[in-house]
PDB file of C-alpha atoms in Angstrom:
ATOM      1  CA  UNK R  24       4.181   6.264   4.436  1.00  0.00           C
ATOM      2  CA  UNK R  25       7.327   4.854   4.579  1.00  0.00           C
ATOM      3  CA  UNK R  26      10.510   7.398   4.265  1.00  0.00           C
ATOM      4  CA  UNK R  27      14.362   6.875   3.045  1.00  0.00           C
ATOM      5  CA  UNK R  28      16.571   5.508   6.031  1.00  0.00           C
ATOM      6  CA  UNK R  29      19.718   5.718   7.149  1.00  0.00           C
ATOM      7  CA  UNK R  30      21.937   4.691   9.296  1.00  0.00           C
ATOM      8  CA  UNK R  31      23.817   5.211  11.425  1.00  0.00           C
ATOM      9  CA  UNK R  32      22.295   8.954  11.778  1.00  0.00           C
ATOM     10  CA  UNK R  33      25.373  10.340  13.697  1.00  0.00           C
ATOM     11  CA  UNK R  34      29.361   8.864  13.575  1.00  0.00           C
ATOM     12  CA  UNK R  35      32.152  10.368  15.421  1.00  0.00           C
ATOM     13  CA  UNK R  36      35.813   8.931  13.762  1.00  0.00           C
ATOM     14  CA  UNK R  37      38.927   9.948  13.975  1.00  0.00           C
ATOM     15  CA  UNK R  38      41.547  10.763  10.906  1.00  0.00           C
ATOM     16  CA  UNK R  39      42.485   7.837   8.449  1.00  0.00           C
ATOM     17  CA  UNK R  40      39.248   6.177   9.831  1.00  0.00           C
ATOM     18  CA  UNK R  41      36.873   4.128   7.758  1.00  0.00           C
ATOM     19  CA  UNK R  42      33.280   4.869   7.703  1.00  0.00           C
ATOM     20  CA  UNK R  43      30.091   2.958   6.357  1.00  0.00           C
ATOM     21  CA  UNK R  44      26.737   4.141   5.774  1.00  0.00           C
ATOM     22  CA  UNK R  45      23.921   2.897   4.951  1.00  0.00           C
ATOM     23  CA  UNK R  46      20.548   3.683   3.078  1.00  0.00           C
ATOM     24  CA  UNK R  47      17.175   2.452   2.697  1.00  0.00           C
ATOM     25  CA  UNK R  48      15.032   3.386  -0.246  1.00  0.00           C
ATOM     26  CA  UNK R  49      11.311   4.145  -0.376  1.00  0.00           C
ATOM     27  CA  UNK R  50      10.134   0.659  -1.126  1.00  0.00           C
ATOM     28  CA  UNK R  51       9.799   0.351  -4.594  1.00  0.00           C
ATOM     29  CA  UNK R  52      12.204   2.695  -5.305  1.00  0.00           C
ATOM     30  CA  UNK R  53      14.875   1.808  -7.982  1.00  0.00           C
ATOM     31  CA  UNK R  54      17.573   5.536  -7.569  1.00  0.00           C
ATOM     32  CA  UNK R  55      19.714   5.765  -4.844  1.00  0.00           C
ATOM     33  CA  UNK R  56      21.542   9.214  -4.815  1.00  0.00           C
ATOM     34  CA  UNK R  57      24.430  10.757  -1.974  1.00  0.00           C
ATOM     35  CA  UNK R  58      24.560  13.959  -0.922  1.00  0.00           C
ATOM     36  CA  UNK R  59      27.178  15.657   0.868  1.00  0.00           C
ATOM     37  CA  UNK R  60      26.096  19.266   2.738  1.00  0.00           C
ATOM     38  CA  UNK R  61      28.805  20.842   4.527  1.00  0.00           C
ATOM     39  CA  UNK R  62      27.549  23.912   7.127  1.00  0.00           C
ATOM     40  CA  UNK R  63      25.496  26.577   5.114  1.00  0.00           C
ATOM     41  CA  UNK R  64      25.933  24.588   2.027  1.00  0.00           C
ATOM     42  CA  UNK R  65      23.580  23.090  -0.423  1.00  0.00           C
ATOM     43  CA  UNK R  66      24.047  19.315  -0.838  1.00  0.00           C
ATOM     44  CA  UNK R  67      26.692  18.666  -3.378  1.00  0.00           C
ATOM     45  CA  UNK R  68      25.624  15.854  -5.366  1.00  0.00           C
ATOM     46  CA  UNK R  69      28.353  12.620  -4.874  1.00  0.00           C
ATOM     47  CA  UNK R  70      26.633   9.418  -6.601  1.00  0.00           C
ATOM     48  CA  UNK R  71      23.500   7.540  -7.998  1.00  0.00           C
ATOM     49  CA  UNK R  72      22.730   4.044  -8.847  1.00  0.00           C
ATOM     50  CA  UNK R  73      19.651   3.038 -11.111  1.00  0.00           C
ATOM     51  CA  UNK R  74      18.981  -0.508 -10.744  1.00  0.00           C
ATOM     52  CA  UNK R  75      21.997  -1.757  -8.928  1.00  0.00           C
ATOM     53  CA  UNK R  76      23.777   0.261 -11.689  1.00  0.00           C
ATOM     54  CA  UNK R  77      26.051   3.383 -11.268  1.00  0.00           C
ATOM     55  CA  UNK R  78      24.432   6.398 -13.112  1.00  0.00           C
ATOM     56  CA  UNK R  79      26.220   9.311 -12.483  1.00  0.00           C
ATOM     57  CA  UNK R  80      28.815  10.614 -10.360  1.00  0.00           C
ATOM     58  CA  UNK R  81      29.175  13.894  -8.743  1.00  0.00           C
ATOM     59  CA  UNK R  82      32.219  15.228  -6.472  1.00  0.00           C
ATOM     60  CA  UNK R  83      33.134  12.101  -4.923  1.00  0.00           C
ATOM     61  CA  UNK R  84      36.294  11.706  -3.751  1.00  0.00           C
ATOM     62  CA  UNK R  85      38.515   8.667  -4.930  1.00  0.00           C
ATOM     63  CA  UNK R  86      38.572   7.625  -1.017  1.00  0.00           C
ATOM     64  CA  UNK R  87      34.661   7.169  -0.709  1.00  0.00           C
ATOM     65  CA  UNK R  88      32.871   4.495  -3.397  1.00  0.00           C
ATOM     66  CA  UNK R  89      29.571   3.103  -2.815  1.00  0.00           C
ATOM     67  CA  UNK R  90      27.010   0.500  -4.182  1.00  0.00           C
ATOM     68  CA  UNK R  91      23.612  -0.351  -4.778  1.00  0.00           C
ATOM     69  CA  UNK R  92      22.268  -3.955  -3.735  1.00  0.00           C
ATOM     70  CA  UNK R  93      19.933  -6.627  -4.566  1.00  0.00           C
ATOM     71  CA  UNK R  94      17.159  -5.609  -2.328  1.00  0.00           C
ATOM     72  CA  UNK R  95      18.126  -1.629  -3.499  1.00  0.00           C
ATOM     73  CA  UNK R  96      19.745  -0.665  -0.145  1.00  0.00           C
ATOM     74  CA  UNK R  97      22.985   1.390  -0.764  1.00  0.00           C
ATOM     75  CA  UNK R  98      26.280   1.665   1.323  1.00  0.00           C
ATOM     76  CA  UNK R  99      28.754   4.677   0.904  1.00  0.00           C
ATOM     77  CA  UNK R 100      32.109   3.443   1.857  1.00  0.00           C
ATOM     78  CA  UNK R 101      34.282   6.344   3.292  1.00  0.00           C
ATOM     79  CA  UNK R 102      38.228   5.436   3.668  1.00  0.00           C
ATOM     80  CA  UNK R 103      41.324   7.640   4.994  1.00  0.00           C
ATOM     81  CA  UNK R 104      38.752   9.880   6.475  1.00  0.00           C
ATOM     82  CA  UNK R 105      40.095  13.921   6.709  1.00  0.00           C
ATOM     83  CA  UNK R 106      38.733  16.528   9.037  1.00  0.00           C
ATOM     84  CA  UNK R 107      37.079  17.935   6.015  1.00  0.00           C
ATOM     85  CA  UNK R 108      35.173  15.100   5.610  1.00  0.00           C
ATOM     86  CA  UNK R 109      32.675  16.445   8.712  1.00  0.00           C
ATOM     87  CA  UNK R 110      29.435  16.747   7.262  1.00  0.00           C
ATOM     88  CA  UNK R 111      26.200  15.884   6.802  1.00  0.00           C
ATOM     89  CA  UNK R 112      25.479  12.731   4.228  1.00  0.00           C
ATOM     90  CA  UNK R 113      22.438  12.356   2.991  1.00  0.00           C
ATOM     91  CA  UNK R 114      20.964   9.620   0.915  1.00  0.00           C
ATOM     92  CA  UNK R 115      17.525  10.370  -1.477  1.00  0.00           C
ATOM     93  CA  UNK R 116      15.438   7.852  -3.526  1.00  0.00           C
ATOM     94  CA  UNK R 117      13.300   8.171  -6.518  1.00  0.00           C
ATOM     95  CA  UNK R 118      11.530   6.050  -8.704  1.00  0.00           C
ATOM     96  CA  UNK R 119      13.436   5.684 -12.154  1.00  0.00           C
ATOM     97  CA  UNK R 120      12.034   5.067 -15.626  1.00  0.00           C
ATOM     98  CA  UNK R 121       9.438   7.261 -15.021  1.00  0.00           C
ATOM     99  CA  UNK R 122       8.179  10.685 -16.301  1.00  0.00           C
ATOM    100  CA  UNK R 123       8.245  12.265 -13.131  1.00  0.00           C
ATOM    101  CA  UNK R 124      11.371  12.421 -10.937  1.00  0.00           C
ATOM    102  CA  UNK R 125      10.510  13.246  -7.073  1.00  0.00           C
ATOM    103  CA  UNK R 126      13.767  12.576  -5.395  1.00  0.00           C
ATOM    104  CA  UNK R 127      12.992  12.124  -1.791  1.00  0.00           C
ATOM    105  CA  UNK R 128      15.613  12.759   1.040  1.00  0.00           C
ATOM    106  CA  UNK R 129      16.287  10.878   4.496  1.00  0.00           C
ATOM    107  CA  UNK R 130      17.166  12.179   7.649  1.00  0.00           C
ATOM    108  CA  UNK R 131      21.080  12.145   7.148  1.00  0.00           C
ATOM    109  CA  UNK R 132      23.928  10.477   9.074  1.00  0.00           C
ATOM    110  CA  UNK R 133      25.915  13.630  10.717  1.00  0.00           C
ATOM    111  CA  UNK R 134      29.849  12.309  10.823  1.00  0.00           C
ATOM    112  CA  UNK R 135      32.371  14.113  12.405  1.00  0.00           C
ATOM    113  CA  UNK R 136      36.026  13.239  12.001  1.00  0.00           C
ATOM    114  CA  UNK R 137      38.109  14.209  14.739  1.00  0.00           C
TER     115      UNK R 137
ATOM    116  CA  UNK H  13      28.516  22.155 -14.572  1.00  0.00           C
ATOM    117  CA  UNK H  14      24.949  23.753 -14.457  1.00  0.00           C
ATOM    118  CA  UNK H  15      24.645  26.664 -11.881  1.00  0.00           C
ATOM    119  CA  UNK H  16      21.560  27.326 -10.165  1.00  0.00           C
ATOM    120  CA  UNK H  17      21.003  30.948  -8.834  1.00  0.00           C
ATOM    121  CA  UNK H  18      18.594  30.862  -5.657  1.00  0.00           C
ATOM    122  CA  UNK H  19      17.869  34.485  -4.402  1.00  0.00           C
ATOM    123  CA  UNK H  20      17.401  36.270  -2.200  1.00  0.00           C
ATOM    124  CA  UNK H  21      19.911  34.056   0.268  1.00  0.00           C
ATOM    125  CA  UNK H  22      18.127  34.997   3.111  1.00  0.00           C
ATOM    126  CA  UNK H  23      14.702  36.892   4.083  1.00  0.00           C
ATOM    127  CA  UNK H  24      13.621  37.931   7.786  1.00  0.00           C
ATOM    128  CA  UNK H  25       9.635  38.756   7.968  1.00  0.00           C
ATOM    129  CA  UNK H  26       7.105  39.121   9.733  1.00  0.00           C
ATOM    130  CA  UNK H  27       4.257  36.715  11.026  1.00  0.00           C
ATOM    131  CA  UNK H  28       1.258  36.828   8.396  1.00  0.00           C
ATOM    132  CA  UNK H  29       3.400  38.528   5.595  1.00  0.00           C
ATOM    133  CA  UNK H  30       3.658  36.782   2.061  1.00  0.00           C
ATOM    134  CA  UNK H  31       7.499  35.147   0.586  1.00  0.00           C
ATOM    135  CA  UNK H  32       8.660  34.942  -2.630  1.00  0.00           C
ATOM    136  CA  UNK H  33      11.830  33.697  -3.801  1.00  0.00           C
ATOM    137  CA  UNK H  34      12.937  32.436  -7.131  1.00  0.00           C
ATOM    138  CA  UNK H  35      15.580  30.052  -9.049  1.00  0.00           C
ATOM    139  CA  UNK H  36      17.267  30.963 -12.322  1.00  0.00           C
ATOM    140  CA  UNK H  37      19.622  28.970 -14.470  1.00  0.00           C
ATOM    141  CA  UNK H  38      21.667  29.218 -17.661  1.00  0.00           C
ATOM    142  CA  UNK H  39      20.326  25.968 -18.397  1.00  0.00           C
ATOM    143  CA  UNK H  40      17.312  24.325 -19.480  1.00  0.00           C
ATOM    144  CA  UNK H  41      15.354  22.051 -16.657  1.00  0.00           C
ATOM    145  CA  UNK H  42      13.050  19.380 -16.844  1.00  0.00           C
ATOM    146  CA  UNK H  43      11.717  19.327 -14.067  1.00  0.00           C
ATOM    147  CA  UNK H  44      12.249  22.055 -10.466  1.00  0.00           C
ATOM    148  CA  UNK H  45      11.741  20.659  -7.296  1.00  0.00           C
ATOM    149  CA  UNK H  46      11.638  22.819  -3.994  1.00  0.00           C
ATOM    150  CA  UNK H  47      12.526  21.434  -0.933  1.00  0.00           C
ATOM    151  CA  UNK H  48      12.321  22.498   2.591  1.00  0.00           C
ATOM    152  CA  UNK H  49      15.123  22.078   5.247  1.00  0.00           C
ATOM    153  CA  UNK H  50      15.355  22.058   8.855  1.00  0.00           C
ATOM    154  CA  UNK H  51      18.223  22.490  10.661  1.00  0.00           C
ATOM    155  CA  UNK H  52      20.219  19.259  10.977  1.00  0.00           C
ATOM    156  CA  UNK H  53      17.228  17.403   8.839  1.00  0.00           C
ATOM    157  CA  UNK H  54      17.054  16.093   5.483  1.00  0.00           C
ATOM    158  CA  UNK H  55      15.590  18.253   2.913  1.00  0.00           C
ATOM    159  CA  UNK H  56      11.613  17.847   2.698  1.00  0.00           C
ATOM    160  CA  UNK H  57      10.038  17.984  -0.846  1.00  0.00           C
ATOM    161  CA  UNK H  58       7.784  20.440  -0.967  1.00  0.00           C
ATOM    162  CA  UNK H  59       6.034  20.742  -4.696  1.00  0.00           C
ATOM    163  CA  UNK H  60       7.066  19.201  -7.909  1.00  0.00           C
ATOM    164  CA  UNK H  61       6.921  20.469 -11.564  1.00  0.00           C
ATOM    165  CA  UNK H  62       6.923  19.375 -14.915  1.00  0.00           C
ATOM    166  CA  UNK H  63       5.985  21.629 -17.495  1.00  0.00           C
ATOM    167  CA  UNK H  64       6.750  24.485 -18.620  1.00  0.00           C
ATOM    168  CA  UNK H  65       4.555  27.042 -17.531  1.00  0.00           C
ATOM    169  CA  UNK H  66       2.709  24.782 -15.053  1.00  0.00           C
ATOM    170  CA  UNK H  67       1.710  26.691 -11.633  1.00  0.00           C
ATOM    171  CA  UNK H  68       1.232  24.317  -8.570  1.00  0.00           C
ATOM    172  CA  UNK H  69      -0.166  24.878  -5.400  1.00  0.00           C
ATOM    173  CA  UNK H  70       0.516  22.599  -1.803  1.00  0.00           C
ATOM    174  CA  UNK H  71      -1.516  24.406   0.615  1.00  0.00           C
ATOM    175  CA  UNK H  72       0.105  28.008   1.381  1.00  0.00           C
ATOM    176  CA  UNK H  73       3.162  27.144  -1.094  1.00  0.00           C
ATOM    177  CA  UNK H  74       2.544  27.969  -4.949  1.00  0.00           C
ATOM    178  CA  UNK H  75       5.079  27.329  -7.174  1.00  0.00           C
ATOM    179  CA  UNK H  76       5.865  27.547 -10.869  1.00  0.00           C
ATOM    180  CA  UNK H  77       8.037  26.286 -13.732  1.00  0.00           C
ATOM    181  CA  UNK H  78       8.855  29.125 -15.976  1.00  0.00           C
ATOM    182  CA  UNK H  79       8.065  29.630 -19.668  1.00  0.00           C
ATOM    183  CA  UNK H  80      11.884  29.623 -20.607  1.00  0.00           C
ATOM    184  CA  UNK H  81      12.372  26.335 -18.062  1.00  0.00           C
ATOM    185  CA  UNK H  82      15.239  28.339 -16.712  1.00  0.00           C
ATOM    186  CA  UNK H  83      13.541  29.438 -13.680  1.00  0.00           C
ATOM    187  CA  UNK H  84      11.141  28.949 -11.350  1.00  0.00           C
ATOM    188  CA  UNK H  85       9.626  30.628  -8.301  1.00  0.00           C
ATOM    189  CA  UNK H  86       8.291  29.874  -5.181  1.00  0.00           C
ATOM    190  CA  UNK H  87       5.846  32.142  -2.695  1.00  0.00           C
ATOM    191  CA  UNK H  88       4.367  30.993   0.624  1.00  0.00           C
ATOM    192  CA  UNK H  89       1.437  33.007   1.807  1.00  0.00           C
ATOM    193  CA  UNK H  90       0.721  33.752   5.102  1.00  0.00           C
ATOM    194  CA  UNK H  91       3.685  33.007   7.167  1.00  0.00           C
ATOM    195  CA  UNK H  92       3.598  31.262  10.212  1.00  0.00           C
ATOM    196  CA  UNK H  93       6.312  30.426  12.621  1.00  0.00           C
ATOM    197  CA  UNK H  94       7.127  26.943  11.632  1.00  0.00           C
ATOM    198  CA  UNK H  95       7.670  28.196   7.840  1.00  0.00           C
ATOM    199  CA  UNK H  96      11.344  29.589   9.045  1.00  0.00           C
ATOM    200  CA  UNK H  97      13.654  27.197   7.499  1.00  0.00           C
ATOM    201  CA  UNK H  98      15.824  26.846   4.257  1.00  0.00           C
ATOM    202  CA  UNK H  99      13.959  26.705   0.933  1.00  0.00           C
ATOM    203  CA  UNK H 100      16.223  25.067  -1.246  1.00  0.00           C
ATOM    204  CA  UNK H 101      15.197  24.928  -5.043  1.00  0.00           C
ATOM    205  CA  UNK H 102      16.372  22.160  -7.591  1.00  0.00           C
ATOM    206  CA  UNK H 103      16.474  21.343 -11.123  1.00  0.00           C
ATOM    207  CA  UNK H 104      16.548  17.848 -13.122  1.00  0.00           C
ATOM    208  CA  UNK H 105      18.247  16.803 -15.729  1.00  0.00           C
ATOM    209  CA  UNK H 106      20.443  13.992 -17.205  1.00  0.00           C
ATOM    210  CA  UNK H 107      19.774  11.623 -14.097  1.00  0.00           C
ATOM    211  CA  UNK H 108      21.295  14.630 -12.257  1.00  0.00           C
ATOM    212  CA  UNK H 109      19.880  17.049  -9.702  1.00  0.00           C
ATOM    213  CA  UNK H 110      21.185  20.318  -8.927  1.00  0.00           C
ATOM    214  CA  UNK H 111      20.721  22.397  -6.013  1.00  0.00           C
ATOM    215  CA  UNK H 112      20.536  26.489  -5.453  1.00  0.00           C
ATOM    216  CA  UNK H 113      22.383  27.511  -2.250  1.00  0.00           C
ATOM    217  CA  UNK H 114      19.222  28.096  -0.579  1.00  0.00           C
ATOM    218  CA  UNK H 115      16.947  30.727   0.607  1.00  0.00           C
ATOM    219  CA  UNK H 116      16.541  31.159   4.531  1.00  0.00           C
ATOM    220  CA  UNK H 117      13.732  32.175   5.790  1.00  0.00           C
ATOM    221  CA  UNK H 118      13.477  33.799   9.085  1.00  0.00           C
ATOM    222  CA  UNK H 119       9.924  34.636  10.218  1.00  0.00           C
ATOM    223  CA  UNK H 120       9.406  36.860  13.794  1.00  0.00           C
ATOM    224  CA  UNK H 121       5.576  36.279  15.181  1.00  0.00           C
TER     225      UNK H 121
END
């Protein structure tokens, strides 16, 4: 079956950088949601978009917006990039509007800011 | 915000012996999730629940949504090798998912 994808899955960039990733729902799959996980951390929830629509934001930092698209993908736009911003991203997809809620995770893009 | 507490944070056992950990929450859920994480991987969905009270099983894995919906546990019988991992728990609500801080799971053969 296909998964989530996302690209790139590993970004080196140095301070005050701008980074772009990308994500690829499940097909059919309307909920785009970014994680951030730090080492030994839980992912900290950043964004969603239902239906091209922002639904709720998380700790997102004013330097990083992202969007959904026509054909569902999402990009996370990353500006003025800080050595803190080393981490693992991870985009998940669900299927909205529905009684059930399985949010399903890719395989992460790993940035490092040097 | 809502504050999921995963315990224990980390468990080291042996080949064949039964887990358990567990998720509680001052807050009401509708719906847990429990995920599975590999080191440098995304997070693998494991099993799914809905309901109050509603006990699922995914081969070795049973998990269940508790009466209160403020918790939910998850036990793996058996353990193999390839179980080691983080077992990360996560609750639904308000077009929102929150995360435990994970349980890791170290398992010697």
């Amino acid at each position: 079956a296909a998964g989530v994808i996302q690209s790139p899955r590993h970004l080196i960039k140095e301070k005050r950088e701008t980074a772009t990733l990308k994500c690829y729902p499940i097909p059919r799959h309307d909920t785009v949601y970014w994680y951030q996980q730090g080492p030994g951390q839980d992912p900290q929830f950043l964004i969603s978009f239902y239906e091209k629509m922002q639904s709720d934001k998380g700790s997102i930092p004013d330097r990083f917006s992202a969007q959904q698209f026509s054909d569902y993908h999402s990009e996370l736009n990353m500006s003025s990039l800080e050595l803190g911003d080393s981490a693992l991203y991870f985009c998940a997809s669900s299927l909205g509007g529905q009684a059930t809620y399985e949010q399903y995770f890719g395989p992460g893009t790993r940035l490092t800011v040097t | 915000g809502q504050q999921l507490n995963q315990s224990p944070q980390s468990m080291f056992i042996q080949e064949g012996e039964d887990v358990s950990m567990n998720c509680t929450s001052s807050s009401i859920f509708n719906t847990w999730l429990w995920y599975k994480q590999d080191p440098g991987e995304g997070p693998v969905l494991l099993i799914a629940l809905y309901k109050a009270g509603e006990l699922t099983s995914n081969g070795r894995l049973t998990a269940q949504f508790g009466i209160t919906r403020k918790d939910s546990f998850l036990n793996i019988s058996a353990s193999i090798p390839s179980d080691v991992g983080i077992y990360f728990c996560a609750g639904y609500n308000f077009n929102k998912f929150y995360f435990g801080s994970g349980t890791k799971l170290n398992v010697k053969p």
